């Protein structure tokens, strides 16, 4: 496909979109879940059609943002909706069940919200919190496709007066077409890697619709070009995770992907049930009058349900484990952080394999007609496979094994 520059007229923190709801003084987890339920139903009903037409869910994602979905998990006294990490992952799984593309497109927004919720020392925390309360969405990536080892940063940031100028190109800018803000990393003249956050409508920021994977095609994960982008000093920060008692700050990001996989497994179950009830016919030699009475259809749907349940249960279990690290300090925080990172890694293995298997089994519910392109059921496997390739499950399993066998801590690369 050809790259396409897009202009989606994103909101900024100071200029709300026309039609944006005013920020109420208080949100609640239950209130947000109730408000987004009809939106998710609409998203789910159109997911297959949108993928075939390559149409982004701009209006529906805007509607979700207007309900302040990222305030779940942020303390009420900070202006959030309250709730736990379990509540956050439960909502993410519900979004992914409707459309895994939308859930992944929102990932960076939830990562920003999680940092606000768990780090009171976060630079510019008050500003970021207000942006979340405004309903702003975030995109960001450190990834580049300019050669070198994975994690190599070639984007540059140079002093210019009392600010900076950034030049470079980022890829996998997940959620970039939906976002109001973009965060990335760049190295200065001394080789120090700095983080930055800029509004996406800043002069020199160019967003391309060039992500072309086999699945998750509508996550808006393409290229962001930064051409002589002016950055103020207060939009730049030094990122140093080594100073934290718990250095596994990427665990929530990995748990989020597992939640997306769990949502895909649940979506496969929904489609299996629908097809068996509404479309499938028993095979000629079946003794059943209806497909829902066929023992092998029942067995298949039951196994899909078991896979979906396993993925969901594992995600919620890991969310509780990760939440238990939050208030710890010193050696306790490190030990609990390592254990939680391993739990999240193990959850990733379960969620990936559950989603892939559920998506495959879906096709055993029917005959040739279930492969009809208009149904779009193949998207579940393609989406699950694409999410799985973000961080290979072989590494997750190997790291978990090393932890259990010899007590080896997980890598602190941000991928555990």
mmCIF file of C-alpha atoms in Angstrom:
data_model
loop_
_atom_site.group_PDB
_atom_site.id
_atom_site.type_symbol
_atom_site.label_atom_id
_atom_site.label_comp_id
_atom_site.label_asym_id
_atom_site.label_seq_id
_atom_site.Cartn_x
_atom_site.Cartn_y
_atom_site.Cartn_z
ATOM 1 C CA UNK A 1 0.000 0.000 0.000
ATOM 2 C CA UNK A 2 1.131 3.566 -0.496
ATOM 3 C CA UNK A 3 1.854 5.829 2.421
ATOM 4 C CA UNK A 4 -0.727 8.509 2.978
ATOM 5 C CA UNK A 5 -0.359 11.697 4.960
ATOM 6 C CA UNK A 6 -3.431 12.246 7.053
ATOM 7 C CA UNK A 7 -4.992 15.133 8.917
ATOM 8 C CA UNK A 8 -7.587 14.121 11.487
ATOM 9 C CA UNK A 9 -7.798 17.489 13.247
ATOM 10 C CA UNK A 10 -6.886 16.161 16.696
ATOM 11 C CA UNK A 11 -7.885 17.908 19.867
ATOM 12 C CA UNK A 12 -5.409 19.788 21.982
ATOM 13 C CA UNK A 13 -5.370 20.172 25.734
ATOM 14 C CA UNK A 14 -6.487 23.776 25.542
ATOM 15 C CA UNK A 15 -8.916 23.690 22.615
ATOM 16 C CA UNK A 16 -11.576 20.967 23.022
ATOM 17 C CA UNK A 17 -13.152 19.439 19.939
ATOM 18 C CA UNK A 18 -16.531 20.704 18.915
ATOM 19 C CA UNK A 19 -19.079 18.466 20.556
ATOM 20 C CA UNK A 20 -16.726 17.237 23.253
ATOM 21 C CA UNK A 21 -18.487 16.694 26.535
ATOM 22 C CA UNK A 22 -17.547 19.053 29.359
ATOM 23 C CA UNK A 23 -15.367 17.459 32.011
ATOM 24 C CA UNK A 24 -17.605 16.440 34.932
ATOM 25 C CA UNK A 25 -16.189 16.912 38.396
ATOM 26 C CA UNK A 26 -16.329 13.166 39.032
ATOM 27 C CA UNK A 27 -16.312 9.992 36.943
ATOM 28 C CA UNK A 28 -16.813 6.465 38.263
ATOM 29 C CA UNK A 29 -15.750 3.096 36.923
ATOM 30 C CA UNK A 30 -19.329 1.869 36.752
ATOM 31 C CA UNK A 31 -20.506 5.072 35.119
ATOM 32 C CA UNK A 32 -17.863 4.814 32.408
ATOM 33 C CA UNK A 33 -18.610 1.135 31.783
ATOM 34 C CA UNK A 34 -22.313 1.888 31.430
ATOM 35 C CA UNK A 35 -21.680 4.828 29.099
ATOM 36 C CA UNK A 36 -19.327 2.947 26.777
ATOM 37 C CA UNK A 37 -21.451 -0.202 26.505
ATOM 38 C CA UNK A 38 -23.556 0.996 23.535
ATOM 39 C CA UNK A 39 -20.457 2.452 21.889
ATOM 40 C CA UNK A 40 -18.700 -0.913 22.101
ATOM 41 C CA UNK A 41 -21.755 -2.651 20.684
ATOM 42 C CA UNK A 42 -21.629 -0.311 17.700
ATOM 43 C CA UNK A 43 -17.875 -0.817 17.295
ATOM 44 C CA UNK A 44 -18.246 -4.599 17.394
ATOM 45 C CA UNK A 45 -21.058 -4.631 14.862
ATOM 46 C CA UNK A 46 -18.945 -2.725 12.325
ATOM 47 C CA UNK A 47 -15.477 -4.189 12.995
ATOM 48 C CA UNK A 48 -15.395 -6.639 10.099
ATOM 49 C CA UNK A 49 -16.840 -4.185 7.600
ATOM 50 C CA UNK A 50 -14.385 -1.466 8.610
ATOM 51 C CA UNK A 51 -11.414 -3.761 8.197
ATOM 52 C CA UNK A 52 -12.434 -4.766 4.669
ATOM 53 C CA UNK A 53 -12.948 -1.124 3.698
ATOM 54 C CA UNK A 54 -9.935 0.127 5.685
ATOM 55 C CA UNK A 55 -12.052 2.657 7.524
ATOM 56 C CA UNK A 56 -10.866 3.953 10.875
ATOM 57 C CA UNK A 57 -13.305 4.225 13.773
ATOM 58 C CA UNK A 58 -12.675 7.930 14.303
ATOM 59 C CA UNK A 59 -16.149 8.835 15.565
ATOM 60 C CA UNK A 60 -16.434 5.823 17.856
ATOM 61 C CA UNK A 61 -12.968 6.311 19.330
ATOM 62 C CA UNK A 62 -13.816 9.965 19.875
ATOM 63 C CA UNK A 63 -16.993 8.852 21.654
ATOM 64 C CA UNK A 64 -14.962 6.555 23.920
ATOM 65 C CA UNK A 65 -12.534 9.357 24.707
ATOM 66 C CA UNK A 66 -15.408 11.670 25.575
ATOM 67 C CA UNK A 67 -16.432 9.167 28.243
ATOM 68 C CA UNK A 68 -12.910 9.507 29.745
ATOM 69 C CA UNK A 69 -12.100 5.804 29.531
ATOM 70 C CA UNK A 70 -8.475 6.408 30.520
ATOM 71 C CA UNK A 71 -9.481 7.812 33.907
ATOM 72 C CA UNK A 72 -10.287 4.290 35.130
ATOM 73 C CA UNK A 73 -7.509 3.294 37.522
ATOM 74 C CA UNK A 74 -6.578 6.868 38.435
ATOM 75 C CA UNK A 75 -7.473 7.779 42.012
ATOM 76 C CA UNK A 76 -10.652 9.780 42.495
ATOM 77 C CA UNK A 77 -8.797 12.317 44.635
ATOM 78 C CA UNK A 78 -6.602 13.038 41.607
ATOM 79 C CA UNK A 79 -9.647 13.635 39.438
ATOM 80 C CA UNK A 80 -9.783 10.112 38.055
ATOM 81 C CA UNK A 81 -12.565 7.546 38.127
ATOM 82 C CA UNK A 82 -10.959 5.423 40.817
ATOM 83 C CA UNK A 83 -10.871 1.675 40.433
ATOM 84 C CA UNK A 84 -8.113 -0.893 40.285
ATOM 85 C CA UNK A 85 -5.755 -2.280 37.682
ATOM 86 C CA UNK A 86 -8.208 -5.160 37.406
ATOM 87 C CA UNK A 87 -10.875 -2.633 36.390
ATOM 88 C CA UNK A 88 -8.538 -1.209 33.749
ATOM 89 C CA UNK A 89 -7.749 -4.590 32.191
ATOM 90 C CA UNK A 90 -11.396 -5.614 32.352
ATOM 91 C CA UNK A 91 -12.321 -2.524 30.320
ATOM 92 C CA UNK A 92 -9.480 -3.127 27.857
ATOM 93 C CA UNK A 93 -10.680 -6.703 27.305
ATOM 94 C CA UNK A 94 -14.192 -5.405 26.655
ATOM 95 C CA UNK A 95 -12.883 -2.950 24.059
ATOM 96 C CA UNK A 96 -10.761 -5.654 22.415
ATOM 97 C CA UNK A 97 -13.744 -7.995 22.338
ATOM 98 C CA UNK A 98 -15.546 -5.375 20.266
ATOM 99 C CA UNK A 99 -12.533 -4.584 18.060
ATOM 100 C CA UNK A 100 -8.940 -5.452 18.912
ATOM 101 C CA UNK A 101 -7.734 -2.702 16.565
ATOM 102 C CA UNK A 102 -9.419 -0.043 18.665
ATOM 103 C CA UNK A 103 -8.084 -1.533 21.889
ATOM 104 C CA UNK A 104 -4.515 -1.535 20.640
ATOM 105 C CA UNK A 105 -4.858 1.956 19.189
ATOM 106 C CA UNK A 106 -5.697 3.123 22.720
ATOM 107 C CA UNK A 107 -2.720 1.353 24.283
ATOM 108 C CA UNK A 108 -0.426 4.377 24.513
ATOM 109 C CA UNK A 109 -3.196 6.424 26.105
ATOM 110 C CA UNK A 110 -3.619 3.766 28.781
ATOM 111 C CA UNK A 111 0.145 3.540 29.295
ATOM 112 C CA UNK A 112 0.243 7.280 29.938
ATOM 113 C CA UNK A 113 -2.692 6.958 32.333
ATOM 114 C CA UNK A 114 -0.992 4.096 34.171
ATOM 115 C CA UNK A 115 2.147 6.175 34.692
ATOM 116 C CA UNK A 116 0.026 8.992 36.094
ATOM 117 C CA UNK A 117 -1.780 6.544 38.378
ATOM 118 C CA UNK A 118 1.340 4.851 39.744
ATOM 119 C CA UNK A 119 4.050 7.538 39.768
ATOM 120 C CA UNK A 120 3.497 10.673 41.787
ATOM 121 C CA UNK A 121 7.009 11.819 40.807
ATOM 122 C CA UNK A 122 6.194 11.701 37.095
ATOM 123 C CA UNK A 123 7.512 14.793 35.260
ATOM 124 C CA UNK A 124 4.673 17.091 34.205
ATOM 125 C CA UNK A 125 2.211 14.828 36.025
ATOM 126 C CA UNK A 126 -0.357 17.565 36.656
ATOM 127 C CA UNK A 127 -0.301 18.658 33.013
ATOM 128 C CA UNK A 128 -0.652 15.085 31.763
ATOM 129 C CA UNK A 129 -3.467 14.377 34.204
ATOM 130 C CA UNK A 130 -5.365 17.410 32.955
ATOM 131 C CA UNK A 131 -4.958 16.220 29.375
ATOM 132 C CA UNK A 132 -6.441 12.865 30.366
ATOM 133 C CA UNK A 133 -9.305 14.636 32.110
ATOM 134 C CA UNK A 134 -9.881 16.609 28.918
ATOM 135 C CA UNK A 135 -10.325 13.332 27.048
ATOM 136 C CA UNK A 136 -7.112 13.684 25.042
ATOM 137 C CA UNK A 137 -5.526 10.567 23.546
ATOM 138 C CA UNK A 138 -1.826 9.795 23.235
ATOM 139 C CA UNK A 139 0.435 8.062 20.739
ATOM 140 C CA UNK A 140 4.110 7.365 20.989
ATOM 141 C CA UNK A 141 6.970 5.069 20.164
ATOM 142 C CA UNK A 142 10.718 4.788 20.415
ATOM 143 C CA UNK A 143 10.840 2.403 17.450
ATOM 144 C CA UNK A 144 12.544 3.279 14.189
ATOM 145 C CA UNK A 145 13.183 1.528 10.877
ATOM 146 C CA UNK A 146 16.440 3.253 10.005
ATOM 147 C CA UNK A 147 18.745 0.305 10.563
ATOM 148 C CA UNK A 148 20.789 -0.872 13.513
ATOM 149 C CA UNK A 149 19.802 -3.097 16.377
ATOM 150 C CA UNK A 150 16.300 -3.044 17.809
ATOM 151 C CA UNK A 151 16.034 -0.103 20.181
ATOM 152 C CA UNK A 152 18.582 2.020 18.307
ATOM 153 C CA UNK A 153 17.581 5.698 18.338
ATOM 154 C CA UNK A 154 18.632 7.784 15.351
ATOM 155 C CA UNK A 155 16.207 10.656 15.871
ATOM 156 C CA UNK A 156 18.099 13.752 17.004
ATOM 157 C CA UNK A 157 17.282 16.543 19.415
ATOM 158 C CA UNK A 158 19.414 19.666 19.293
ATOM 159 C CA UNK A 159 19.452 22.847 21.345
ATOM 160 C CA UNK A 160 17.875 25.853 19.633
ATOM 161 C CA UNK A 161 17.618 28.976 21.759
ATOM 162 C CA UNK A 162 15.686 28.212 24.927
ATOM 163 C CA UNK A 163 14.207 25.045 23.402
ATOM 164 C CA UNK A 164 15.061 22.226 21.028
ATOM 165 C CA UNK A 165 14.613 21.068 17.446
ATOM 166 C CA UNK A 166 13.847 17.418 16.664
ATOM 167 C CA UNK A 167 14.465 15.569 13.400
ATOM 168 C CA UNK A 168 13.815 11.916 12.726
ATOM 169 C CA UNK A 169 11.294 9.259 11.854
ATOM 170 C CA UNK A 170 9.420 6.857 14.114
ATOM 171 C CA UNK A 171 7.495 3.729 13.215
ATOM 172 C CA UNK A 172 4.814 1.710 15.040
ATOM 173 C CA UNK A 173 3.234 4.975 16.192
ATOM 174 C CA UNK A 174 0.259 3.048 17.554
ATOM 175 C CA UNK A 175 -2.852 5.189 17.806
ATOM 176 C CA UNK A 176 -1.144 8.020 15.959
ATOM 177 C CA UNK A 177 -4.103 8.973 13.784
ATOM 178 C CA UNK A 178 -6.421 9.211 16.791
ATOM 179 C CA UNK A 179 -4.110 11.052 19.161
ATOM 180 C CA UNK A 180 -3.710 14.636 20.282
ATOM 181 C CA UNK A 181 -0.179 14.093 21.620
ATOM 182 C CA UNK A 182 2.882 12.195 20.410
ATOM 183 C CA UNK A 183 5.731 11.018 22.638
ATOM 184 C CA UNK A 184 9.060 9.691 21.466
ATOM 185 C CA UNK A 185 12.778 9.615 22.154
ATOM 186 C CA UNK A 186 15.800 11.262 20.577
ATOM 187 C CA UNK A 187 19.501 11.569 21.343
ATOM 188 C CA UNK A 188 21.254 14.871 21.939
ATOM 189 C CA UNK A 189 24.759 15.962 20.943
ATOM 190 C CA UNK A 190 26.236 13.961 23.838
ATOM 191 C CA UNK A 191 24.399 10.776 22.966
ATOM 192 C CA UNK A 192 21.986 11.104 25.893
ATOM 193 C CA UNK A 193 18.528 9.787 25.024
ATOM 194 C CA UNK A 194 15.773 12.232 25.955
ATOM 195 C CA UNK A 195 12.023 11.814 25.906
ATOM 196 C CA UNK A 196 9.646 14.378 24.457
ATOM 197 C CA UNK A 197 5.913 14.972 24.090
ATOM 198 C CA UNK A 198 4.449 17.314 21.483
ATOM 199 C CA UNK A 199 0.982 18.014 20.090
ATOM 200 C CA UNK A 200 0.446 16.201 16.803
ATOM 201 C CA UNK A 201 -0.578 19.416 15.074
ATOM 202 C CA UNK A 202 2.800 21.019 15.816
ATOM 203 C CA UNK A 203 4.501 22.256 12.640
ATOM 204 C CA UNK A 204 6.782 19.549 11.244
ATOM 205 C CA UNK A 205 4.892 16.561 12.688
ATOM 206 C CA UNK A 206 3.720 14.337 9.836
ATOM 207 C CA UNK A 207 1.605 11.211 10.384
ATOM 208 C CA UNK A 208 1.495 8.544 7.689
ATOM 209 C CA UNK A 209 -1.092 5.811 7.234
ATOM 210 C CA UNK A 210 1.456 3.204 6.105
ATOM 211 C CA UNK A 211 1.072 0.321 8.577
ATOM 212 C CA UNK A 212 0.464 -2.798 6.497
ATOM 213 C CA UNK A 213 0.564 -5.903 8.692
ATOM 214 C CA UNK A 214 -1.544 -9.012 8.075
ATOM 215 C CA UNK A 215 -3.604 -8.142 11.146
ATOM 216 C CA UNK A 216 -4.390 -5.208 13.426
ATOM 217 C CA UNK A 217 -4.507 -3.147 10.257
ATOM 218 C CA UNK A 218 -6.474 -0.291 11.780
ATOM 219 C CA UNK A 219 -4.371 0.413 14.859
ATOM 220 C CA UNK A 220 -2.898 3.524 13.207
ATOM 221 C CA UNK A 221 0.598 2.177 13.863
ATOM 222 C CA UNK A 222 2.425 3.755 10.961
ATOM 223 C CA UNK A 223 5.189 6.320 10.560
ATOM 224 C CA UNK A 224 5.533 9.654 12.332
ATOM 225 C CA UNK A 225 8.002 12.028 10.692
ATOM 226 C CA UNK A 226 9.529 14.826 12.706
ATOM 227 C CA UNK A 227 10.922 17.560 10.472
ATOM 228 C CA UNK A 228 12.531 20.483 12.311
ATOM 229 C CA UNK A 229 9.946 20.200 15.068
ATOM 230 C CA UNK A 230 10.339 22.937 17.679
ATOM 231 C CA UNK A 231 10.095 21.628 21.242
ATOM 232 C CA UNK A 232 9.952 23.672 24.432
ATOM 233 C CA UNK A 233 12.248 22.797 27.320
ATOM 234 C CA UNK A 234 9.333 21.694 29.504
ATOM 235 C CA UNK A 235 8.297 19.191 26.816
ATOM 236 C CA UNK A 236 11.564 17.262 27.217
ATOM 237 C CA UNK A 237 12.622 14.892 29.998
ATOM 238 C CA UNK A 238 15.436 12.510 30.884
ATOM 239 C CA UNK A 239 14.107 8.971 31.224
ATOM 240 C CA UNK A 240 16.044 6.811 33.653
ATOM 241 C CA UNK A 241 14.320 3.657 34.868
ATOM 242 C CA UNK A 242 17.415 2.436 36.722
ATOM 243 C CA UNK A 243 16.646 4.673 39.699
ATOM 244 C CA UNK A 244 13.418 2.842 40.549
ATOM 245 C CA UNK A 245 13.222 0.127 43.208
ATOM 246 C CA UNK A 246 11.066 -1.823 40.753
ATOM 247 C CA UNK A 247 12.740 -1.466 37.337
ATOM 248 C CA UNK A 248 10.120 -3.557 35.476
ATOM 249 C CA UNK A 249 8.079 -0.564 34.405
ATOM 250 C CA UNK A 250 7.050 -2.224 31.143
ATOM 251 C CA UNK A 251 4.958 -4.924 32.798
ATOM 252 C CA UNK A 252 1.677 -3.078 32.338
ATOM 253 C CA UNK A 253 2.418 -2.544 28.644
ATOM 254 C CA UNK A 254 2.848 -6.310 28.261
ATOM 255 C CA UNK A 255 -0.252 -7.050 30.317
ATOM 256 C CA UNK A 256 -2.167 -4.717 28.012
ATOM 257 C CA UNK A 257 -1.233 -6.836 24.988
ATOM 258 C CA UNK A 258 -2.351 -9.957 26.847
ATOM 259 C CA UNK A 259 -5.685 -8.246 27.530
ATOM 260 C CA UNK A 260 -6.038 -7.535 23.804
ATOM 261 C CA UNK A 261 -5.419 -11.234 23.081
ATOM 262 C CA UNK A 262 -8.023 -12.204 25.680
ATOM 263 C CA UNK A 263 -10.496 -9.895 23.976
ATOM 264 C CA UNK A 264 -9.785 -11.550 20.625
ATOM 265 C CA UNK A 265 -10.471 -14.984 22.132
ATOM 266 C CA UNK A 266 -13.779 -13.691 23.499
ATOM 267 C CA UNK A 267 -14.679 -12.231 20.093
ATOM 268 C CA UNK A 268 -13.988 -15.599 18.453
ATOM 269 C CA UNK A 269 -16.367 -17.184 20.965
ATOM 270 C CA UNK A 270 -19.047 -14.602 20.176
ATOM 271 C CA UNK A 271 -18.784 -15.321 16.458
ATOM 272 C CA UNK A 272 -18.751 -19.088 16.991
ATOM 273 C CA UNK A 273 -21.977 -18.913 18.989
ATOM 274 C CA UNK A 274 -23.612 -16.577 16.486
ATOM 275 C CA UNK A 275 -22.684 -18.712 13.486
ATOM 276 C CA UNK A 276 -23.775 -21.971 15.117
ATOM 277 C CA UNK A 277 -27.131 -20.479 16.065
ATOM 278 C CA UNK A 278 -27.876 -18.429 12.959
ATOM 279 C CA UNK A 279 -26.011 -19.840 9.972
ATOM 280 C CA UNK A 280 -24.574 -23.325 10.412
ATOM 281 C CA UNK A 281 -26.260 -26.483 9.152
ATOM 282 C CA UNK A 282 -25.489 -30.000 10.396
ATOM 283 C CA UNK A 283 -23.277 -32.112 8.164
ATOM 284 C CA UNK A 284 -25.143 -34.788 6.171
ATOM 285 C CA UNK A 285 -24.223 -37.708 8.413
ATOM 286 C CA UNK A 286 -24.936 -35.844 11.664
ATOM 287 C CA UNK A 287 -27.824 -37.130 13.764
ATOM 288 C CA UNK A 288 -28.636 -33.568 14.844
ATOM 289 C CA UNK A 289 -31.445 -31.551 13.312
ATOM 290 C CA UNK A 290 -29.713 -28.282 14.197
ATOM 291 C CA UNK A 291 -26.034 -27.408 14.452
ATOM 292 C CA UNK A 292 -26.461 -26.325 18.060
ATOM 293 C CA UNK A 293 -27.444 -29.944 18.797
ATOM 294 C CA UNK A 294 -24.437 -31.470 17.018
ATOM 295 C CA UNK A 295 -22.059 -32.902 19.664
ATOM 296 C CA UNK A 296 -18.955 -31.843 17.761
ATOM 297 C CA UNK A 297 -20.167 -28.283 17.323
ATOM 298 C CA UNK A 298 -20.889 -28.222 21.044
ATOM 299 C CA UNK A 299 -17.432 -29.614 21.805
ATOM 300 C CA UNK A 300 -15.785 -27.016 19.590
ATOM 301 C CA UNK A 301 -17.687 -24.086 21.067
ATOM 302 C CA UNK A 302 -16.970 -25.419 24.544
ATOM 303 C CA UNK A 303 -13.249 -25.528 23.847
ATOM 304 C CA UNK A 304 -13.299 -21.992 22.448
ATOM 305 C CA UNK A 305 -15.116 -20.877 25.598
ATOM 306 C CA UNK A 306 -12.505 -22.592 27.759
ATOM 307 C CA UNK A 307 -9.692 -20.843 25.904
ATOM 308 C CA UNK A 308 -11.390 -17.469 26.262
ATOM 309 C CA UNK A 309 -11.981 -18.084 29.958
ATOM 310 C CA UNK A 310 -8.359 -19.093 30.526
ATOM 311 C CA UNK A 311 -7.055 -15.952 28.845
ATOM 312 C CA UNK A 312 -9.401 -13.684 30.774
ATOM 313 C CA UNK A 313 -8.656 -15.326 34.121
ATOM 314 C CA UNK A 314 -4.906 -15.126 33.538
ATOM 315 C CA UNK A 315 -5.095 -11.420 32.673
ATOM 316 C CA UNK A 316 -7.094 -10.568 35.791
ATOM 317 C CA UNK A 317 -4.764 -12.663 37.964
ATOM 318 C CA UNK A 318 -1.732 -10.842 36.559
ATOM 319 C CA UNK A 319 -3.433 -7.471 37.062
ATOM 320 C CA UNK A 320 -3.840 -8.240 40.754
ATOM 321 C CA UNK A 321 -0.206 -9.367 41.001
ATOM 322 C CA UNK A 322 1.030 -6.197 39.326
ATOM 323 C CA UNK A 323 -1.158 -3.972 41.479
ATOM 324 C CA UNK A 324 0.375 -5.533 44.580
ATOM 325 C CA UNK A 325 3.767 -4.019 43.756
ATOM 326 C CA UNK A 326 2.591 -0.414 43.715
ATOM 327 C CA UNK A 327 3.055 0.608 47.351
ATOM 328 C CA UNK A 328 6.235 -1.375 48.031
ATOM 329 C CA UNK A 329 9.737 0.092 48.300
ATOM 330 C CA UNK A 330 13.315 -1.111 48.476
ATOM 331 C CA UNK A 331 14.160 -4.820 48.164
ATOM 332 C CA UNK A 332 10.512 -5.767 48.611
ATOM 333 C CA UNK A 333 9.559 -3.739 45.552
ATOM 334 C CA UNK A 334 12.288 -5.337 43.461
ATOM 335 C CA UNK A 335 11.390 -8.881 44.501
ATOM 336 C CA UNK A 336 7.667 -8.334 43.995
ATOM 337 C CA UNK A 337 8.287 -6.492 40.722
ATOM 338 C CA UNK A 338 10.310 -9.389 39.340
ATOM 339 C CA UNK A 339 7.657 -11.897 40.409
ATOM 340 C CA UNK A 340 4.885 -9.789 38.871
ATOM 341 C CA UNK A 341 6.840 -9.391 35.620
ATOM 342 C CA UNK A 342 7.139 -13.177 35.411
ATOM 343 C CA UNK A 343 3.419 -13.548 36.094
ATOM 344 C CA UNK A 344 2.681 -11.101 33.279
ATOM 345 C CA UNK A 345 5.034 -13.011 30.953
ATOM 346 C CA UNK A 346 3.283 -16.279 31.750
ATOM 347 C CA UNK A 347 -0.051 -14.577 31.157
ATOM 348 C CA UNK A 348 1.207 -13.456 27.770
ATOM 349 C CA UNK A 349 1.926 -17.064 26.816
ATOM 350 C CA UNK A 350 -1.526 -18.210 27.925
ATOM 351 C CA UNK A 351 -3.349 -15.313 26.267
ATOM 352 C CA UNK A 352 -1.533 -15.627 22.937
ATOM 353 C CA UNK A 353 -2.018 -19.367 22.656
ATOM 354 C CA UNK A 354 -5.633 -19.125 23.797
ATOM 355 C CA UNK A 355 -6.463 -16.462 21.219
ATOM 356 C CA UNK A 356 -4.726 -18.246 18.355
ATOM 357 C CA UNK A 357 -6.396 -21.547 19.183
ATOM 358 C CA UNK A 358 -9.829 -19.979 19.679
ATOM 359 C CA UNK A 359 -9.537 -18.150 16.353
ATOM 360 C CA UNK A 360 -8.596 -21.397 14.597
ATOM 361 C CA UNK A 361 -11.338 -23.468 16.244
ATOM 362 C CA UNK A 362 -13.946 -20.933 15.135
ATOM 363 C CA UNK A 363 -13.773 -22.418 11.643
ATOM 364 C CA UNK A 364 -14.645 -25.897 12.941
ATOM 365 C CA UNK A 365 -18.106 -24.661 13.905
ATOM 366 C CA UNK A 366 -19.218 -24.575 10.268
ATOM 367 C CA UNK A 367 -18.450 -25.882 6.813
ATOM 368 C CA UNK A 368 -17.346 -24.066 3.707
ATOM 369 C CA UNK A 369 -19.675 -21.132 4.267
ATOM 370 C CA UNK A 370 -17.899 -20.070 7.447
ATOM 371 C CA UNK A 371 -14.870 -19.140 5.337
ATOM 372 C CA UNK A 372 -16.873 -16.540 3.400
ATOM 373 C CA UNK A 373 -14.879 -13.320 3.180
ATOM 374 C CA UNK A 374 -17.923 -11.227 3.986
ATOM 375 C CA UNK A 375 -17.938 -12.724 7.483
ATOM 376 C CA UNK A 376 -14.339 -11.694 8.047
ATOM 377 C CA UNK A 377 -13.746 -14.375 10.673
ATOM 378 C CA UNK A 378 -10.148 -14.784 9.542
ATOM 379 C CA UNK A 379 -9.385 -11.403 11.084
ATOM 380 C CA UNK A 380 -9.388 -12.901 14.591
ATOM 381 C CA UNK A 381 -6.439 -15.186 13.837
ATOM 382 C CA UNK A 382 -4.607 -12.485 11.875
ATOM 383 C CA UNK A 383 -5.114 -9.988 14.676
ATOM 384 C CA UNK A 384 -4.038 -12.449 17.375
ATOM 385 C CA UNK A 385 -0.969 -13.425 15.373
ATOM 386 C CA UNK A 386 0.049 -9.805 14.815
ATOM 387 C CA UNK A 387 -0.305 -8.882 18.492
ATOM 388 C CA UNK A 388 1.654 -12.020 19.436
ATOM 389 C CA UNK A 389 4.560 -10.948 17.264
ATOM 390 C CA UNK A 390 5.118 -7.794 19.298
ATOM 391 C CA UNK A 391 7.079 -9.779 21.879
ATOM 392 C CA UNK A 392 7.640 -13.479 21.108
ATOM 393 C CA UNK A 393 6.068 -15.857 23.587
ATOM 394 C CA UNK A 394 9.122 -18.145 23.406
ATOM 395 C CA UNK A 395 11.092 -15.422 25.179
ATOM 396 C CA UNK A 396 8.335 -14.986 27.739
ATOM 397 C CA UNK A 397 8.304 -18.700 28.527
ATOM 398 C CA UNK A 398 12.105 -18.920 28.652
ATOM 399 C CA UNK A 399 12.369 -15.967 31.029
ATOM 400 C CA UNK A 400 9.699 -17.480 33.269
ATOM 401 C CA UNK A 401 11.546 -20.789 33.246
ATOM 402 C CA UNK A 402 14.838 -19.159 34.214
ATOM 403 C CA UNK A 403 13.117 -17.384 37.090
ATOM 404 C CA UNK A 404 11.600 -20.583 38.453
ATOM 405 C CA UNK A 405 14.700 -22.737 37.915
ATOM 406 C CA UNK A 406 17.541 -20.525 39.082
ATOM 407 C CA UNK A 407 15.906 -17.343 40.374
ATOM 408 C CA UNK A 408 17.107 -15.252 37.440
ATOM 409 C CA UNK A 409 15.372 -11.890 37.219
ATOM 410 C CA UNK A 410 13.572 -10.930 33.997
ATOM 411 C CA UNK A 411 15.358 -8.491 31.657
ATOM 412 C CA UNK A 412 14.690 -4.818 32.373
ATOM 413 C CA UNK A 413 14.280 -3.954 28.696
ATOM 414 C CA UNK A 414 10.686 -2.809 29.114
ATOM 415 C CA UNK A 415 9.386 -5.979 27.454
ATOM 416 C CA UNK A 416 8.680 -7.828 30.729
#
